[in-house]
Amino acid sequence: MNGEGNSGPVFADPITADILLSVNGDERPITVDTRETLLDTLREHLDLIGAKKGCDHGQCGACTVLVDGRRVKSCLTLTVTVDDREITTVEGLAVDGALHPMQAAFVERDAFQCGYCTPGQLCSAVAMVREVADGWPSAVTADVSGPAALDDDEIRERMSGNLCRCGAYVNIVAAIKQVGS
Amino acid sequence: MTTVAAPSAGTALDRVDGPEKVTGRARYAYENVPADLAYAVVVQATVSRGEVRAVDADSVLQLPGMIATIWHENAPRLAPVEDAELTVLQSPRVAYRGQVVAVVVAETLESATEAARLLRVDYRPEPHDVELRPDHPGMYRPDHVNPNYATDSELGDPDTALAFASVVVDATYTTPAQHHNPIEPHATVALWDADGLTLYDATQSTSGVRATIAPLFALPPESVRVISPYVGGGFGGKGAPHAQVVLAALAAKQVGRPVKLAATRRQMFAVTGYRTPTVQRVRLGADEDGKLSAIVHEAFEQTATIKEFAEQTTVVTRMMYAAPHRRTSHRLVRLDVPVPTWMRAPGETPGMFALESAMDELAVACGIDPVELRVRNEPTIDPERGLPFSSRNLVACLRGGAERFGWAGRDPEPGVRRRGRQLIGTGVASSTYPVYRMPSQASARAEPGGGFTVRIAAADIGTGARTVLTQIAADALRVPPAQVRMEVGDSALPRASVAGGSSGTASWGTAVLRACEGLMDALHRRAGDVPPGGLEASADTAEELRSQRPLSRHAYGAQFAEVGVDLDTGEVRVLRLLGAFAAGRIINPKTARSQLIGGMTMGLSMALLEESVMDLEFGDYLNRDLAQYHVAACADVRDVDAFWIEEEDPDLNPMGSKGIGEIGIVGTAAAIANAVYHATGIRVRDLPIRLDRLIGGGI
Ligand code: FES
Ligand code: FES
């Protein structure tokens, strides 16, 4: 790239799309840049700042949200691809101002410090408990034909896509176990 | 007005900001949206040394939505200050690969990101020098080491003592560069208006950012306001302002609009600081009973060409164990590398890996239990400063931890315990961290409608400061914590010291307590009557701190690790990690335990995973993301626990507390390395304890 001529590239206008985003039960009509990730749409255009950007590369889990009830990394999801899906962010976990049991357990067990990974941990945990209940095995499930148990090993394995640099893992596992059992 | 309440200090109050954090309401720096906001993205040097010849600024300006390209030729001039890390875009010089050479500003994040990718920068590269070697000809003796310790120390005649010692350990240990990697990247939203500059910044010190940034823009400090109520982790990396704060302010000034700027995760590996790699030689001389006669600890470290940061790696050794003959030193070399900085327990963390590994080697050489060896070398006064300790309960931590861990009866023979496919071993190491306290101010206000508001520009970076200060205030005001509203994280509040050096509770707590006491006095004088406008008192602790008598003040701990090492793959799993700490009075057992086990978890991560690899060819850290720079994940962390012993120390501060934010990471890596030795018979002296170091070692 260095030292080449000055004939710059030709720039096209960004391609946009008009979509209807369903977030936390609200229908939000929105025009998005097709390069835009769901994470940036939530944070920069809908002021839903619960989903956090930690790496933008699918490596930390801070941006985890639920799409049709399943956990996804919103930094790896282009917004145009989810216009017909049900999105739930951490802001949508509490119902009528009452904390979701997972949120309450996180507070009670002190399962966070700075709180920046926490929305991602919470969304991930809520979906993960459901995955176990639905009988989905993980890499540490000994018998993949039977129901999976929500024990410490299973929780640790299944929550390893959500990094916590404050090191709250021990308390995160305790909080999830409390809710799951 | 006041009701007598049971003391809150000592109780496990839930974090007062917990509900904000679990609901997503807590607003971190990048999430502030002033009207008419523009997005800035930085462009980094792709050479490790040289000069920027040209930036093709015009070409990317044709991109839709582009507002500006800022580089050294068109950037607003900054006032010259000493810290060259902050005088960004002022010269064509490139001092390290990844240094910021331009900023692009656009209407959307997508457009700015695209423009930053396309911007062409032409360099005149020069050969670089990025390799830390202890025999580097550029090694020099810095004036002092961080923050203000003597570079070297010597007592007695260590060389002769080593020559005559019955048992000598002489070993070299290395620790790699490590990056803080808080999950929240460094971010700033900058806004200029008639009043001056407002910065929403991810920082450990709003007062510090204000004091540092104002002179750069030739502003009086009152014209800069720094707002930072929530910070997504810092670990020292947000302790002092880095380039992004200045760049955001400078870009906002240039385009005449508010600008937001965050370092990307990859950019953070060059522009937001890291822990220097170290090479450390430790020599211990002892008699057959393990009693030390000599301790020599020498450290070799790197710093950047544009700024000196001298990690105080061997300072801890000046105080840790008794020995009549001793020497410590630090040597530094300026390389074409990014600027190192404070990272959780700078000095103690790498230093105690070396010292505590060497103590384990000495225990093995003498055939003495490693807990017992440490107890035998317990000093009665600070060995180099000659001062009494305000309190020192290392022995109680070692003994108490050993008992809880089940240390008694440990067979010292290495490499003989198998469980399935694993070799099992246990190890111990001491922990310690100094007690610092810095001047701060605070105000306390009785509200006419009831309740109290307490204000201080402290930072809660996840430490629990907001919660603990609420408890301290509640007790001083003799009300339940629910009646106290604690405001922190804003430079408009009474000036406070940095959230660093594990000094927050001691520094801010003293100020909060004094302000509350002042308010109580004022209320008493008015027989409890709160006037319609409220009643306020404030405090400044500068005077009180000056009158503190000289003592050696430190927190202590002992960490015990059990590891399993896979016989076939060399994979190390930490099966158990237990920390015993003596850190004065614990104000909130819930948040304190989180701090301690959080530090230990980072120590585990350091022991097994963390390593920033320098690319000698291109002069840059290679593994610049979380897929390649590994930090411990949930599955890496199993049974980690901490407890503390009761410690009364009246010579600290009115709360009787010692800092607990950093001690948890100190010694952890040595405890794990010592356990790995016990498991396998392989002494790993170079962190991290990678598989190849065990397989290569002949597991
Ligand atoms: S921000 Fe999406 S995984 Fe890190
Ligand atoms: S709570 Fe700080 S990163 Fe998890």
PDB file of C-alpha atoms in Angstrom, chain B residues 571-663:
ATOM      1  CA  GLU B 571      -1.851 -29.562  29.651  1.00  0.00           C
ATOM      2  CA  VAL B 572      -1.939 -28.003  33.107  1.00  0.00           C
ATOM      3  CA  ARG B 573      -5.246 -27.683  34.946  1.00  0.00           C
ATOM      4  CA  VAL B 574      -5.426 -25.761  38.173  1.00  0.00           C
ATOM      5  CA  LEU B 575      -7.619 -28.007  40.279  1.00  0.00           C
ATOM      6  CA  ARG B 576      -7.676 -25.827  43.364  1.00  0.00           C
ATOM      7  CA  LEU B 577      -6.427 -22.388  44.257  1.00  0.00           C
ATOM      8  CA  LEU B 578      -6.765 -21.053  47.780  1.00  0.00           C
ATOM      9  CA  GLY B 579      -5.640 -17.666  49.001  1.00  0.00           C
ATOM     10  CA  ALA B 580      -5.235 -16.655  52.630  1.00  0.00           C
ATOM     11  CA  PHE B 581      -4.893 -12.924  53.140  1.00  0.00           C
ATOM     12  CA  ALA B 582      -4.197 -10.465  55.923  1.00  0.00           C
ATOM     13  CA  ALA B 583      -5.308  -7.082  54.700  1.00  0.00           C
ATOM     14  CA  GLY B 584      -6.507  -5.165  57.702  1.00  0.00           C
ATOM     15  CA  ARG B 585     -10.219  -4.719  58.175  1.00  0.00           C
ATOM     16  CA  ILE B 586     -12.404  -6.050  55.364  1.00  0.00           C
ATOM     17  CA  ILE B 587     -15.213  -3.576  54.815  1.00  0.00           C
ATOM     18  CA  ASN B 588     -17.397  -5.670  52.527  1.00  0.00           C
ATOM     19  CA  PRO B 589     -16.734  -9.430  52.575  1.00  0.00           C
ATOM     20  CA  LYS B 590     -18.738  -9.994  49.414  1.00  0.00           C
ATOM     21  CA  THR B 591     -16.988  -7.508  47.148  1.00  0.00           C
ATOM     22  CA  ALA B 592     -13.639  -8.194  48.871  1.00  0.00           C
ATOM     23  CA  ARG B 593     -13.812 -11.877  48.052  1.00  0.00           C
ATOM     24  CA  SER B 594     -14.610 -10.975  44.435  1.00  0.00           C
ATOM     25  CA  GLN B 595     -11.569  -8.711  44.307  1.00  0.00           C
ATOM     26  CA  LEU B 596      -9.272 -11.338  45.768  1.00  0.00           C
ATOM     27  CA  ILE B 597     -10.447 -14.275  43.679  1.00  0.00           C
ATOM     28  CA  GLY B 598     -10.585 -11.991  40.640  1.00  0.00           C
ATOM     29  CA  GLY B 599      -6.917 -11.177  41.148  1.00  0.00           C
ATOM     30  CA  MET B 600      -6.076 -14.847  41.678  1.00  0.00           C
ATOM     31  CA  THR B 601      -7.967 -15.709  38.487  1.00  0.00           C
ATOM     32  CA  MET B 602      -5.876 -13.186  36.581  1.00  0.00           C
ATOM     33  CA  GLY B 603      -2.803 -14.736  38.207  1.00  0.00           C
ATOM     34  CA  LEU B 604      -3.887 -18.175  37.025  1.00  0.00           C
ATOM     35  CA  SER B 605      -4.330 -16.730  33.562  1.00  0.00           C
ATOM     36  CA  MET B 606      -0.842 -15.218  33.719  1.00  0.00           C
ATOM     37  CA  ALA B 607       0.646 -18.518  34.868  1.00  0.00           C
ATOM     38  CA  LEU B 608      -0.789 -20.636  32.103  1.00  0.00           C
ATOM     39  CA  LEU B 609      -1.938 -18.523  29.194  1.00  0.00           C
ATOM     40  CA  GLU B 610      -0.896 -14.928  28.813  1.00  0.00           C
ATOM     41  CA  GLU B 611       1.918 -13.947  26.521  1.00  0.00           C
ATOM     42  CA  SER B 612       2.244 -11.110  24.047  1.00  0.00           C
ATOM     43  CA  VAL B 613       4.660 -12.353  21.428  1.00  0.00           C
ATOM     44  CA  MET B 614       7.005  -9.820  19.856  1.00  0.00           C
ATOM     45  CA  ASP B 615       7.458 -10.228  16.128  1.00  0.00           C
ATOM     46  CA  LEU B 616      11.137  -9.409  15.721  1.00  0.00           C
ATOM     47  CA  GLU B 617      10.804  -9.091  11.955  1.00  0.00           C
ATOM     48  CA  PHE B 618       8.002  -6.524  11.896  1.00  0.00           C
ATOM     49  CA  GLY B 619       8.519  -5.114  15.376  1.00  0.00           C
ATOM     50  CA  ASP B 620       5.053  -5.571  16.756  1.00  0.00           C
ATOM     51  CA  TYR B 621       3.079  -7.747  19.145  1.00  0.00           C
ATOM     52  CA  LEU B 622       1.801 -10.541  16.942  1.00  0.00           C
ATOM     53  CA  ASN B 623      -1.135 -11.998  18.793  1.00  0.00           C
ATOM     54  CA  ARG B 624      -3.308  -8.915  18.847  1.00  0.00           C
ATOM     55  CA  ASP B 625      -6.722 -10.270  19.721  1.00  0.00           C
ATOM     56  CA  LEU B 626      -8.513 -12.430  22.253  1.00  0.00           C
ATOM     57  CA  ALA B 627      -8.344 -15.487  20.015  1.00  0.00           C
ATOM     58  CA  GLN B 628      -4.556 -15.346  20.117  1.00  0.00           C
ATOM     59  CA  TYR B 629      -3.853 -13.590  23.395  1.00  0.00           C
ATOM     60  CA  HIS B 630      -5.541 -16.021  25.724  1.00  0.00           C
ATOM     61  CA  VAL B 631      -7.092 -14.903  28.971  1.00  0.00           C
ATOM     62  CA  ALA B 632      -8.612 -17.463  31.297  1.00  0.00           C
ATOM     63  CA  ALA B 633     -12.124 -18.517  30.304  1.00  0.00           C
ATOM     64  CA  CYS B 634     -14.772 -20.005  32.560  1.00  0.00           C
ATOM     65  CA  ALA B 635     -13.616 -23.582  31.937  1.00  0.00           C
ATOM     66  CA  ASP B 636     -10.061 -22.718  33.027  1.00  0.00           C
ATOM     67  CA  VAL B 637     -11.201 -21.605  36.453  1.00  0.00           C
ATOM     68  CA  ARG B 638     -12.420 -24.292  38.786  1.00  0.00           C
ATOM     69  CA  ASP B 639     -12.105 -24.196  42.551  1.00  0.00           C
ATOM     70  CA  VAL B 640     -10.753 -20.729  43.379  1.00  0.00           C
ATOM     71  CA  ASP B 641     -11.383 -19.376  46.851  1.00  0.00           C
ATOM     72  CA  ALA B 642     -10.036 -16.833  49.289  1.00  0.00           C
ATOM     73  CA  PHE B 643     -10.386 -16.102  52.972  1.00  0.00           C
ATOM     74  CA  TRP B 644      -8.801 -13.628  55.338  1.00  0.00           C
ATOM     75  CA  ILE B 645      -7.593 -13.557  58.872  1.00  0.00           C
ATOM     76  CA  GLU B 646      -8.668 -10.927  61.361  1.00  0.00           C
ATOM     77  CA  GLU B 647      -6.137  -8.127  61.455  1.00  0.00           C
ATOM     78  CA  GLU B 648      -6.321  -5.023  63.596  1.00  0.00           C
ATOM     79  CA  ASP B 649      -3.931  -2.308  62.484  1.00  0.00           C
ATOM     80  CA  PRO B 650      -4.511   1.140  63.971  1.00  0.00           C
ATOM     81  CA  ASP B 651      -1.685   2.693  61.935  1.00  0.00           C
ATOM     82  CA  LEU B 652      -3.305   2.613  58.513  1.00  0.00           C
ATOM     83  CA  ASN B 653      -6.332   4.859  58.174  1.00  0.00           C
ATOM     84  CA  PRO B 654      -9.556   5.422  60.113  1.00  0.00           C
ATOM     85  CA  MET B 655     -11.114   2.335  58.512  1.00  0.00           C
ATOM     86  CA  GLY B 656      -8.187   0.083  59.409  1.00  0.00           C
ATOM     87  CA  SER B 657      -8.149  -1.295  55.868  1.00  0.00           C
ATOM     88  CA  LYS B 658      -5.408  -2.353  53.487  1.00  0.00           C
ATOM     89  CA  GLY B 659      -5.886  -2.441  49.715  1.00  0.00           C
ATOM     90  CA  ILE B 660      -7.081  -5.686  48.171  1.00  0.00           C
ATOM     91  CA  GLY B 661      -7.345  -4.925  44.465  1.00  0.00           C
ATOM     92  CA  GLU B 662      -3.921  -6.179  43.515  1.00  0.00           C
ATOM     93  CA  ILE B 663      -2.594  -8.577  46.130  1.00  0.00           C
TER      94      ILE B 663
END
